[in-house]
PDB file of C-alpha atoms in Angstrom:
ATOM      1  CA  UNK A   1      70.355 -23.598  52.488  1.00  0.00           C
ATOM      2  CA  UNK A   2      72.472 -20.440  52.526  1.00  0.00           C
ATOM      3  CA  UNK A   3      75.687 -19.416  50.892  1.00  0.00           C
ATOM      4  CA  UNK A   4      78.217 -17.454  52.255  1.00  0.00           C
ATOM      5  CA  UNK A   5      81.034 -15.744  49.600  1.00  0.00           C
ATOM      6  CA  UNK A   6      84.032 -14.208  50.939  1.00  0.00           C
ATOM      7  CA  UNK A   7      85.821 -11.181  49.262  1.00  0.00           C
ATOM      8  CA  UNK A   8      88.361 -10.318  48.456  1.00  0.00           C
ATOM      9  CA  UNK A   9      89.801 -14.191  47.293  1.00  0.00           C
ATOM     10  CA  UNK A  10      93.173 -13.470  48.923  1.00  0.00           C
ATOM     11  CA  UNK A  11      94.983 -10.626  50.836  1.00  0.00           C
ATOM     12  CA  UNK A  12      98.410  -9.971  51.969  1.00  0.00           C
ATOM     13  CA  UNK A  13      99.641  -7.285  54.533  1.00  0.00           C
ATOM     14  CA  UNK A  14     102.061  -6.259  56.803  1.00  0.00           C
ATOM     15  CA  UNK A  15     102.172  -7.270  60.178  1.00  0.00           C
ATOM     16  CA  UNK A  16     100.587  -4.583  61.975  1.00  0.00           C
ATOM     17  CA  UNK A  17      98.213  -3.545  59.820  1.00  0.00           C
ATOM     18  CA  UNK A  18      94.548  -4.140  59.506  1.00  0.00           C
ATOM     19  CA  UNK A  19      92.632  -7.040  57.449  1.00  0.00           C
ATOM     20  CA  UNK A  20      89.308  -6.262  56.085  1.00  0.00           C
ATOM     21  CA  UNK A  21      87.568  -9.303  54.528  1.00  0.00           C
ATOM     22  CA  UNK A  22      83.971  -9.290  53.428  1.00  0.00           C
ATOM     23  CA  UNK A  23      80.708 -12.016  53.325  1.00  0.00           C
ATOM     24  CA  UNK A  24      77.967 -11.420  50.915  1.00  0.00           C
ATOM     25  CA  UNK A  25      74.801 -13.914  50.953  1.00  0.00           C
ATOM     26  CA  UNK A  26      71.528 -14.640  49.197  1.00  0.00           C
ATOM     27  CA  UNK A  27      69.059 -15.396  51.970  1.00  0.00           C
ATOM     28  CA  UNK A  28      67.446 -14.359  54.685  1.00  0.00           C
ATOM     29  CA  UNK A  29      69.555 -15.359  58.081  1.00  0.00           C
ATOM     30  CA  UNK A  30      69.084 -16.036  61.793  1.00  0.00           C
ATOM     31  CA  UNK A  31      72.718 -15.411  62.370  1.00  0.00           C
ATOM     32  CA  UNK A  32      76.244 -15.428  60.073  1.00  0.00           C
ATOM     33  CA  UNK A  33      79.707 -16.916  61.776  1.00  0.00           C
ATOM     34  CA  UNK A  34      82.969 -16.719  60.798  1.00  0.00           C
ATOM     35  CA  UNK A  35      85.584 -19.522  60.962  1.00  0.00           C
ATOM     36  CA  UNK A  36      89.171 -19.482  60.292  1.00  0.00           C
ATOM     37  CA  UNK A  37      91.435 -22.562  59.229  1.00  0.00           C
ATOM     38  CA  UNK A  38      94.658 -22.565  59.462  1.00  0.00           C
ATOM     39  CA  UNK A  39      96.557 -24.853  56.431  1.00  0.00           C
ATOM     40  CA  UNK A  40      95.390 -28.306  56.368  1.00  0.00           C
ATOM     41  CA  UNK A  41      93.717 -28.419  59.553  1.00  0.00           C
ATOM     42  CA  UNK A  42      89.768 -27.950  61.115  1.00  0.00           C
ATOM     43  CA  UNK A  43      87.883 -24.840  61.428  1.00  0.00           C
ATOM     44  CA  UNK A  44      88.665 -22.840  64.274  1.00  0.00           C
ATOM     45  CA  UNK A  45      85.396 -20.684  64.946  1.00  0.00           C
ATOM     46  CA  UNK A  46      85.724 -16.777  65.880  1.00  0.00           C
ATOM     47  CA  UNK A  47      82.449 -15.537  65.511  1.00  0.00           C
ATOM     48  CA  UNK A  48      78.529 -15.858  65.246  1.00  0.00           C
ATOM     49  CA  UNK A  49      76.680 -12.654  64.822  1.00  0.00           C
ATOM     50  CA  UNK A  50      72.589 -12.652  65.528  1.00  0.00           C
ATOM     51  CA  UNK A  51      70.552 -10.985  62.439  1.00  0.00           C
ATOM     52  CA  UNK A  52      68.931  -8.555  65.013  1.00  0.00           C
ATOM     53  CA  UNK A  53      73.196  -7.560  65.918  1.00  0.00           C
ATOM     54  CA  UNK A  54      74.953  -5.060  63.888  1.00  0.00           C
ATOM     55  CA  UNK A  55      78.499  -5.363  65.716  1.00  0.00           C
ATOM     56  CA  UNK A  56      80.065  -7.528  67.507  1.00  0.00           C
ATOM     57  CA  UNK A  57      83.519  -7.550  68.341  1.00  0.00           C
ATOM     58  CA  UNK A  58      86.224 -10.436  69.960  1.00  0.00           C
ATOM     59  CA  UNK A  59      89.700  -9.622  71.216  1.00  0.00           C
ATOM     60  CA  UNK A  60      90.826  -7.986  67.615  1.00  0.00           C
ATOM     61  CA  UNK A  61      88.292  -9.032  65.287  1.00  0.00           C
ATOM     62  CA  UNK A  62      84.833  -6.963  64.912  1.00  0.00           C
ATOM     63  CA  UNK A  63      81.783  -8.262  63.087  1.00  0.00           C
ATOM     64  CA  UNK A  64      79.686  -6.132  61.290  1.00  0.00           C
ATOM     65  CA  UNK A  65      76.264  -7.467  60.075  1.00  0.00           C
ATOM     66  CA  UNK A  66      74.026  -5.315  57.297  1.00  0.00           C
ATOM     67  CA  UNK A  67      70.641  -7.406  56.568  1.00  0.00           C
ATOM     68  CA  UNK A  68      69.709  -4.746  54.165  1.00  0.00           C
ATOM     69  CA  UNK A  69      72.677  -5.552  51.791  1.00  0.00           C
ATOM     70  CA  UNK A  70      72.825  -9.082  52.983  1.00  0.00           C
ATOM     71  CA  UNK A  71      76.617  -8.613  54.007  1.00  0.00           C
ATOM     72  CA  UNK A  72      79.237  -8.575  56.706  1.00  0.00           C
ATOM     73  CA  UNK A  73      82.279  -7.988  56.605  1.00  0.00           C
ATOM     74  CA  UNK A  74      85.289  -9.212  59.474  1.00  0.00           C
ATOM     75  CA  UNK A  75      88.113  -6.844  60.304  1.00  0.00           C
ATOM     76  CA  UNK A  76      91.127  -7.891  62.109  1.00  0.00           C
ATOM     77  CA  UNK A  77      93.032  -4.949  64.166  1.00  0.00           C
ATOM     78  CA  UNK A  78      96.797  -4.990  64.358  1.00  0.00           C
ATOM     79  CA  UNK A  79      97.149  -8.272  62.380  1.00  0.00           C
ATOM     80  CA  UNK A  80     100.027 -10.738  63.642  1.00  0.00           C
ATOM     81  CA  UNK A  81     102.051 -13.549  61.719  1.00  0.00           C
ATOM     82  CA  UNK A  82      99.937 -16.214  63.635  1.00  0.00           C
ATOM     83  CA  UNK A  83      96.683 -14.398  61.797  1.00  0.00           C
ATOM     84  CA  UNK A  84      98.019 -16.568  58.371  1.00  0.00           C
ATOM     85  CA  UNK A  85      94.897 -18.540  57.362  1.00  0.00           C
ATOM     86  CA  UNK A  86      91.852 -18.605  55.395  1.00  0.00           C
ATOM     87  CA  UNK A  87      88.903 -16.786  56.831  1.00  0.00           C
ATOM     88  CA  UNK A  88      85.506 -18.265  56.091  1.00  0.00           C
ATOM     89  CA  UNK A  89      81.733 -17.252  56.839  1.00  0.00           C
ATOM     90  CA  UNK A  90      78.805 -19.227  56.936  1.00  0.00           C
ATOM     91  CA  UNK A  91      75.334 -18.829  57.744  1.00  0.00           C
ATOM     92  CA  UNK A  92      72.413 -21.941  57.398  1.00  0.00           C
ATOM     93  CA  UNK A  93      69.955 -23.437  59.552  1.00  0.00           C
ATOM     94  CA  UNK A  94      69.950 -27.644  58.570  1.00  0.00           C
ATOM     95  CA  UNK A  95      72.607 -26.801  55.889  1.00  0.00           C
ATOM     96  CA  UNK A  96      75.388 -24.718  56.071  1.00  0.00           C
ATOM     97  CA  UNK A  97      76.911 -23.567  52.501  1.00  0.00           C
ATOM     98  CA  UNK A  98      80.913 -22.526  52.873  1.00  0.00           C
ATOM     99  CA  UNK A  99      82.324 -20.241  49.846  1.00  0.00           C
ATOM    100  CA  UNK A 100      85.679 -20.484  49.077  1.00  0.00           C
ATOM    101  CA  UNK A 101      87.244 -18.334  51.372  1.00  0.00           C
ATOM    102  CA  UNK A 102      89.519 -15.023  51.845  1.00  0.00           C
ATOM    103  CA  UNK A 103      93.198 -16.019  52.346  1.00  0.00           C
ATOM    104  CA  UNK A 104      95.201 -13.803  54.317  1.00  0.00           C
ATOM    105  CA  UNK A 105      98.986 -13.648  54.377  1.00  0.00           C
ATOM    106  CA  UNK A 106     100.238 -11.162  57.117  1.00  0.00           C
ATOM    107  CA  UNK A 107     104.152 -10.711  56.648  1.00  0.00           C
ATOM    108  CA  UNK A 108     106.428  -9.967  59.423  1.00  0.00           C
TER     109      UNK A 108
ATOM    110  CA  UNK Q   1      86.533 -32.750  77.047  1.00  0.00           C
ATOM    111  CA  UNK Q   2      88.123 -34.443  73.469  1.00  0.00           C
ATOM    112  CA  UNK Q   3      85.606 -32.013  71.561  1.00  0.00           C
ATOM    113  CA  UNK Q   4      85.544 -33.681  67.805  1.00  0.00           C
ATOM    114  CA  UNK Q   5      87.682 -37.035  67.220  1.00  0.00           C
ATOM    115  CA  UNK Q   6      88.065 -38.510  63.899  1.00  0.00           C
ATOM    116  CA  UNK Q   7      89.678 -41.200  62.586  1.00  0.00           C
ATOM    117  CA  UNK Q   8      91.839 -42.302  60.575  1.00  0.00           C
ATOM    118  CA  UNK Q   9      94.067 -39.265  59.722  1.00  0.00           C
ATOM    119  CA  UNK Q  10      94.876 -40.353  56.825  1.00  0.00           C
ATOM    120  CA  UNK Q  11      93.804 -43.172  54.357  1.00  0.00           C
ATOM    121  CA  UNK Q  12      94.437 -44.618  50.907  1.00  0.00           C
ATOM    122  CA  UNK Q  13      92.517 -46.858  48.962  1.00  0.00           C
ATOM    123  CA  UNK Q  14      92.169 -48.639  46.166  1.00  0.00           C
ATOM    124  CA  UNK Q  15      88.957 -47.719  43.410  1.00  0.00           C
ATOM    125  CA  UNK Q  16      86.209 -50.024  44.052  1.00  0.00           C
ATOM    126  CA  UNK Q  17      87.059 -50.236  47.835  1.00  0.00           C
ATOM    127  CA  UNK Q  18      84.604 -49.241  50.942  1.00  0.00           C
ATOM    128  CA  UNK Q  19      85.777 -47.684  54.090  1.00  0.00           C
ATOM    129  CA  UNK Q  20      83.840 -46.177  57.077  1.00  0.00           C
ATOM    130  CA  UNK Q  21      85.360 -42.817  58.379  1.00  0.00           C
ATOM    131  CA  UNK Q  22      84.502 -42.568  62.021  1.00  0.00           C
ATOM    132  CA  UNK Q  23      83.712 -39.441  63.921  1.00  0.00           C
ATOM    133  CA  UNK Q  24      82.486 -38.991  67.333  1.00  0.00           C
ATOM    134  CA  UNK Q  25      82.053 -36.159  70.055  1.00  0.00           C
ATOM    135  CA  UNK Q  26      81.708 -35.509  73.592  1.00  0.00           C
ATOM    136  CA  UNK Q  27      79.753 -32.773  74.070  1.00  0.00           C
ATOM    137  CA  UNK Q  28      76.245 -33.655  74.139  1.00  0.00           C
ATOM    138  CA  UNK Q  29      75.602 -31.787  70.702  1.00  0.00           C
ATOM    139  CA  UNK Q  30      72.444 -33.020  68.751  1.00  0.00           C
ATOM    140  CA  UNK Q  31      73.323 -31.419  65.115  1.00  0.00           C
ATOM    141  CA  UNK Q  32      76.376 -33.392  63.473  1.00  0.00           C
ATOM    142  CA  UNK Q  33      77.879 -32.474  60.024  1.00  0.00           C
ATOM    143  CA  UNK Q  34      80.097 -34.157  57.553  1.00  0.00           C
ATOM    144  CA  UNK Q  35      82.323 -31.840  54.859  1.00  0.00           C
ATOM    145  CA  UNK Q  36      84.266 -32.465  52.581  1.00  0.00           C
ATOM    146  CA  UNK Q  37      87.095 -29.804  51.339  1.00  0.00           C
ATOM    147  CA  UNK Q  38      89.093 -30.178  48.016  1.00  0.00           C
ATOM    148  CA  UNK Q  39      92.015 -28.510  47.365  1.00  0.00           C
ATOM    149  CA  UNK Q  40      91.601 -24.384  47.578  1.00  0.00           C
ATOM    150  CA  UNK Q  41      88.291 -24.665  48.026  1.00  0.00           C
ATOM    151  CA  UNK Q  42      85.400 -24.355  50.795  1.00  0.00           C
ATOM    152  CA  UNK Q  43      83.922 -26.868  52.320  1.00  0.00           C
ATOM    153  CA  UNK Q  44      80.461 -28.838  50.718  1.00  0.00           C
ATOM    154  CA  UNK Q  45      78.113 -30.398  53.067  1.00  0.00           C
ATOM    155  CA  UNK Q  46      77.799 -34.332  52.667  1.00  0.00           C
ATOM    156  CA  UNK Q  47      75.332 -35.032  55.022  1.00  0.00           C
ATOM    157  CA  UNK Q  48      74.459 -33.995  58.753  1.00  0.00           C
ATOM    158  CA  UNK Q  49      72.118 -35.129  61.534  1.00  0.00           C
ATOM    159  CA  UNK Q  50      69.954 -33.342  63.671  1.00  0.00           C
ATOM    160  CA  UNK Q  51      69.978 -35.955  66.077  1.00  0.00           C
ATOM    161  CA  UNK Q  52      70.002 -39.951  66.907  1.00  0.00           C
ATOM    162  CA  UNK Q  53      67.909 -41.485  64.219  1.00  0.00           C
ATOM    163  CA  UNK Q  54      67.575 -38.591  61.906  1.00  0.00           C
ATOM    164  CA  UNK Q  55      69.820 -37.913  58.381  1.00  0.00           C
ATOM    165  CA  UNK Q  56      69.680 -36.257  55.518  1.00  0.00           C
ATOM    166  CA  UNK Q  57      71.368 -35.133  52.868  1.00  0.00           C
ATOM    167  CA  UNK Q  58      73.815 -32.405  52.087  1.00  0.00           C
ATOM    168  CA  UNK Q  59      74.885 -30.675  48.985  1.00  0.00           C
ATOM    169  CA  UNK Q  60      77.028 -33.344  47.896  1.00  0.00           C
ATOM    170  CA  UNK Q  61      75.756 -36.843  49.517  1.00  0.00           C
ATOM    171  CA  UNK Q  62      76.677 -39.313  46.254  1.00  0.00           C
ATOM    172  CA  UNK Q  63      78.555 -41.874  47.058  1.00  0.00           C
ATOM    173  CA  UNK Q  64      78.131 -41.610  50.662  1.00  0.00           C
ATOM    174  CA  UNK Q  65      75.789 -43.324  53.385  1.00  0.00           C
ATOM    175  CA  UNK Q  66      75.573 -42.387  57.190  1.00  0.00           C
ATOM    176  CA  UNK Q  67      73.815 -43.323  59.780  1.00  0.00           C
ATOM    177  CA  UNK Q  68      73.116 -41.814  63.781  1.00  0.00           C
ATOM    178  CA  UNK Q  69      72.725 -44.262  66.470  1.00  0.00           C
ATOM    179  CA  UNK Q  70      73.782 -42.532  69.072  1.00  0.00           C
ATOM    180  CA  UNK Q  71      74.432 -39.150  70.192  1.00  0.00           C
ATOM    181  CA  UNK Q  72      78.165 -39.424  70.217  1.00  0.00           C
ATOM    182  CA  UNK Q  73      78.759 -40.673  66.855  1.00  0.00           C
ATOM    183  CA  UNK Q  74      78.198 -40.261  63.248  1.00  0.00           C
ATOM    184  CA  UNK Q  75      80.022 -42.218  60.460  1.00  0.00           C
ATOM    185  CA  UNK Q  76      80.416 -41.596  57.176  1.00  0.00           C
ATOM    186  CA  UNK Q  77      80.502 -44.847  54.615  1.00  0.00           C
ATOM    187  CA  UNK Q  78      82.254 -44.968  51.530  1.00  0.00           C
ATOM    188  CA  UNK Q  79      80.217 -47.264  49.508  1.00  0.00           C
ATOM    189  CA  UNK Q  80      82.653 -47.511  46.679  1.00  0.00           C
ATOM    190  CA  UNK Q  81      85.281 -45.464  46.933  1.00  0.00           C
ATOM    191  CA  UNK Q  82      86.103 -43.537  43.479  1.00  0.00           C
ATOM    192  CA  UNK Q  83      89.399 -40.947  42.867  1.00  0.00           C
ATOM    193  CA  UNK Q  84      86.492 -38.356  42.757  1.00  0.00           C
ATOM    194  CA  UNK Q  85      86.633 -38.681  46.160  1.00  0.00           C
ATOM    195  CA  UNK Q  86      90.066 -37.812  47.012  1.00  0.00           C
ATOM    196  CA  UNK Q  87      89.538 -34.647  49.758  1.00  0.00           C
ATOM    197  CA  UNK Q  88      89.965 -34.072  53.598  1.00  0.00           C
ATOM    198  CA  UNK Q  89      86.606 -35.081  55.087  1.00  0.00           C
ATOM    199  CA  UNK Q  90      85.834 -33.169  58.034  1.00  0.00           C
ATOM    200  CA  UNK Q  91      82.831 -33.580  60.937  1.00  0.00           C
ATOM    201  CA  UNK Q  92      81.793 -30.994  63.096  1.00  0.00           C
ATOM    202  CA  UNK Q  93      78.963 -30.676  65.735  1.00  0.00           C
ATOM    203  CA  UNK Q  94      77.013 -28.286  67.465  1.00  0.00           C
ATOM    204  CA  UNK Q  95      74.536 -28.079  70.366  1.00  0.00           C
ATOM    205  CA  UNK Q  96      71.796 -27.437  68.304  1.00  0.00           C
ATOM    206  CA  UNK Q  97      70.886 -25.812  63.895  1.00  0.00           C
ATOM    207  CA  UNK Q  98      72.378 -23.241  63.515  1.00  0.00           C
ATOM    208  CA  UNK Q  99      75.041 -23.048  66.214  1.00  0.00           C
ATOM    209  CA  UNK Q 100      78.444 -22.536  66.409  1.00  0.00           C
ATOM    210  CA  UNK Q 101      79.691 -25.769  64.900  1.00  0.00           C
ATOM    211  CA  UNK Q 102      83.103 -27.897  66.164  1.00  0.00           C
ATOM    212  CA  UNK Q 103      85.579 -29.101  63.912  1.00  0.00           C
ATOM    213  CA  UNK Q 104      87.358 -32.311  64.127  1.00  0.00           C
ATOM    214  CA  UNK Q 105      90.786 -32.414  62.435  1.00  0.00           C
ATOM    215  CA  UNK Q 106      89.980 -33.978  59.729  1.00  0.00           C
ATOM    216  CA  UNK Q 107      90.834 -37.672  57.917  1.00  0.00           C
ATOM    217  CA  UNK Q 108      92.571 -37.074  54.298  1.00  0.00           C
ATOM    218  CA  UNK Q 109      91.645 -39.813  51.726  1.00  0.00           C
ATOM    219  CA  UNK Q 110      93.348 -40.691  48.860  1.00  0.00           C
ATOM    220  CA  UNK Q 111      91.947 -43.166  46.228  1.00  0.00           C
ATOM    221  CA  UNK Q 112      93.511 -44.625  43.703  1.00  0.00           C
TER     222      UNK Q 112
END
């Protein structure tokens, strides 16, 4: 199994601004994803990153990947309202192992 | 395409009580997951299937049977349900290990 633990455990910025969240793990991976949830509801997924990628980037979020430090962190550019949720990585093969999550609050 | 469907949204029961929580996709996808998520935390892994026929267990299977006979659809039993298992169960699915998985909604269980 591998874990994935998300710092820091909750963030809050303005609207506008950037959100830097980070993913630390244990193991050795074939790839690391991100997922967001929004309150109460289903993981919405944003990104999977390869272990032989470094950077990978989606609309406004960008993935970096560090095997070395067993890492990645998740920035969001020019964060919005609708960017409220709890950000979650992952990585696994049969068994994916969730950490708690980072909680972002972006106020208008 | 539905994606993930699960159902019931929402169920309470009594202790002692069994109740099968159904979940089912359209999307071809072999690997098939069940969470559950308590409150303010991350999700635990019941069990999951890498395809028809095949189970096995996940970080926290107590308490829980499945089964896979078909591709489509994967339910999770509550054998007995306890207030331990109060949570919002989720299933997900993806085409293959180690894929980007798909949510369902989720069902939230209450037992009392």
């Amino acid at each position: 199994s591998q874990q994935g633990e998300e710092d820091p455990q909750a963030l809050s910025i303005q609207e506008g601004e950037n959100a830097t969240m980070n993913c630390s793990y244990k193991t050795s991976i074939n790839n690391l994803q991100w997922y967001r949830q929004n309150s109460g509801r289903g993981l919405v997924h944003l990104i999977l990153i390869r272990s032989n990628e470094r950077e990978k980037h989606s609309g406004r979020l960008r993935v970096t990947l560090d095997t070395s430090k067993k890492s990645s962190s998740l920035l969001i550019t020019a964060s919005r309202a609708a960017d409220t949720a709890s950000y979650f990585c992952t990585s696994g093969t049969y068994k994916y192992i969730f950490g708690t999550g980072t909680r972002l609050k972006v106020l208008a | 395409n539905a994606g993930v469907t699960q159902t019931p949204k929402f169920q309470v029961l009594k202790t002692g009580q069994s109740m099968t929580l159904q979940c089912a996709q359209d999307m071809n996808h072999e690997y098939m997951s069940w969470y559950r998520q308590d409150p303010g935390m991350g999700l635990r892994l019941i069990h999951y299937s890498v395809g028809a026929g095949i189970t096995d267990q996940g970080e926290v299977p107590n308490g829980y049977n499945v089964s896979r006979s078909t591709t489509e659809d994967f339910p999770l039993r509550l054998l007995s349900a306890a207030p331990s298992q109060t949570s919002v169960y989720f299933c997900a699915s993806s085409t293959d290990v180690g894929e980007t998985q798909y949510f369902g909604p989720g069902t939230r269980l209450l037992v009392l």
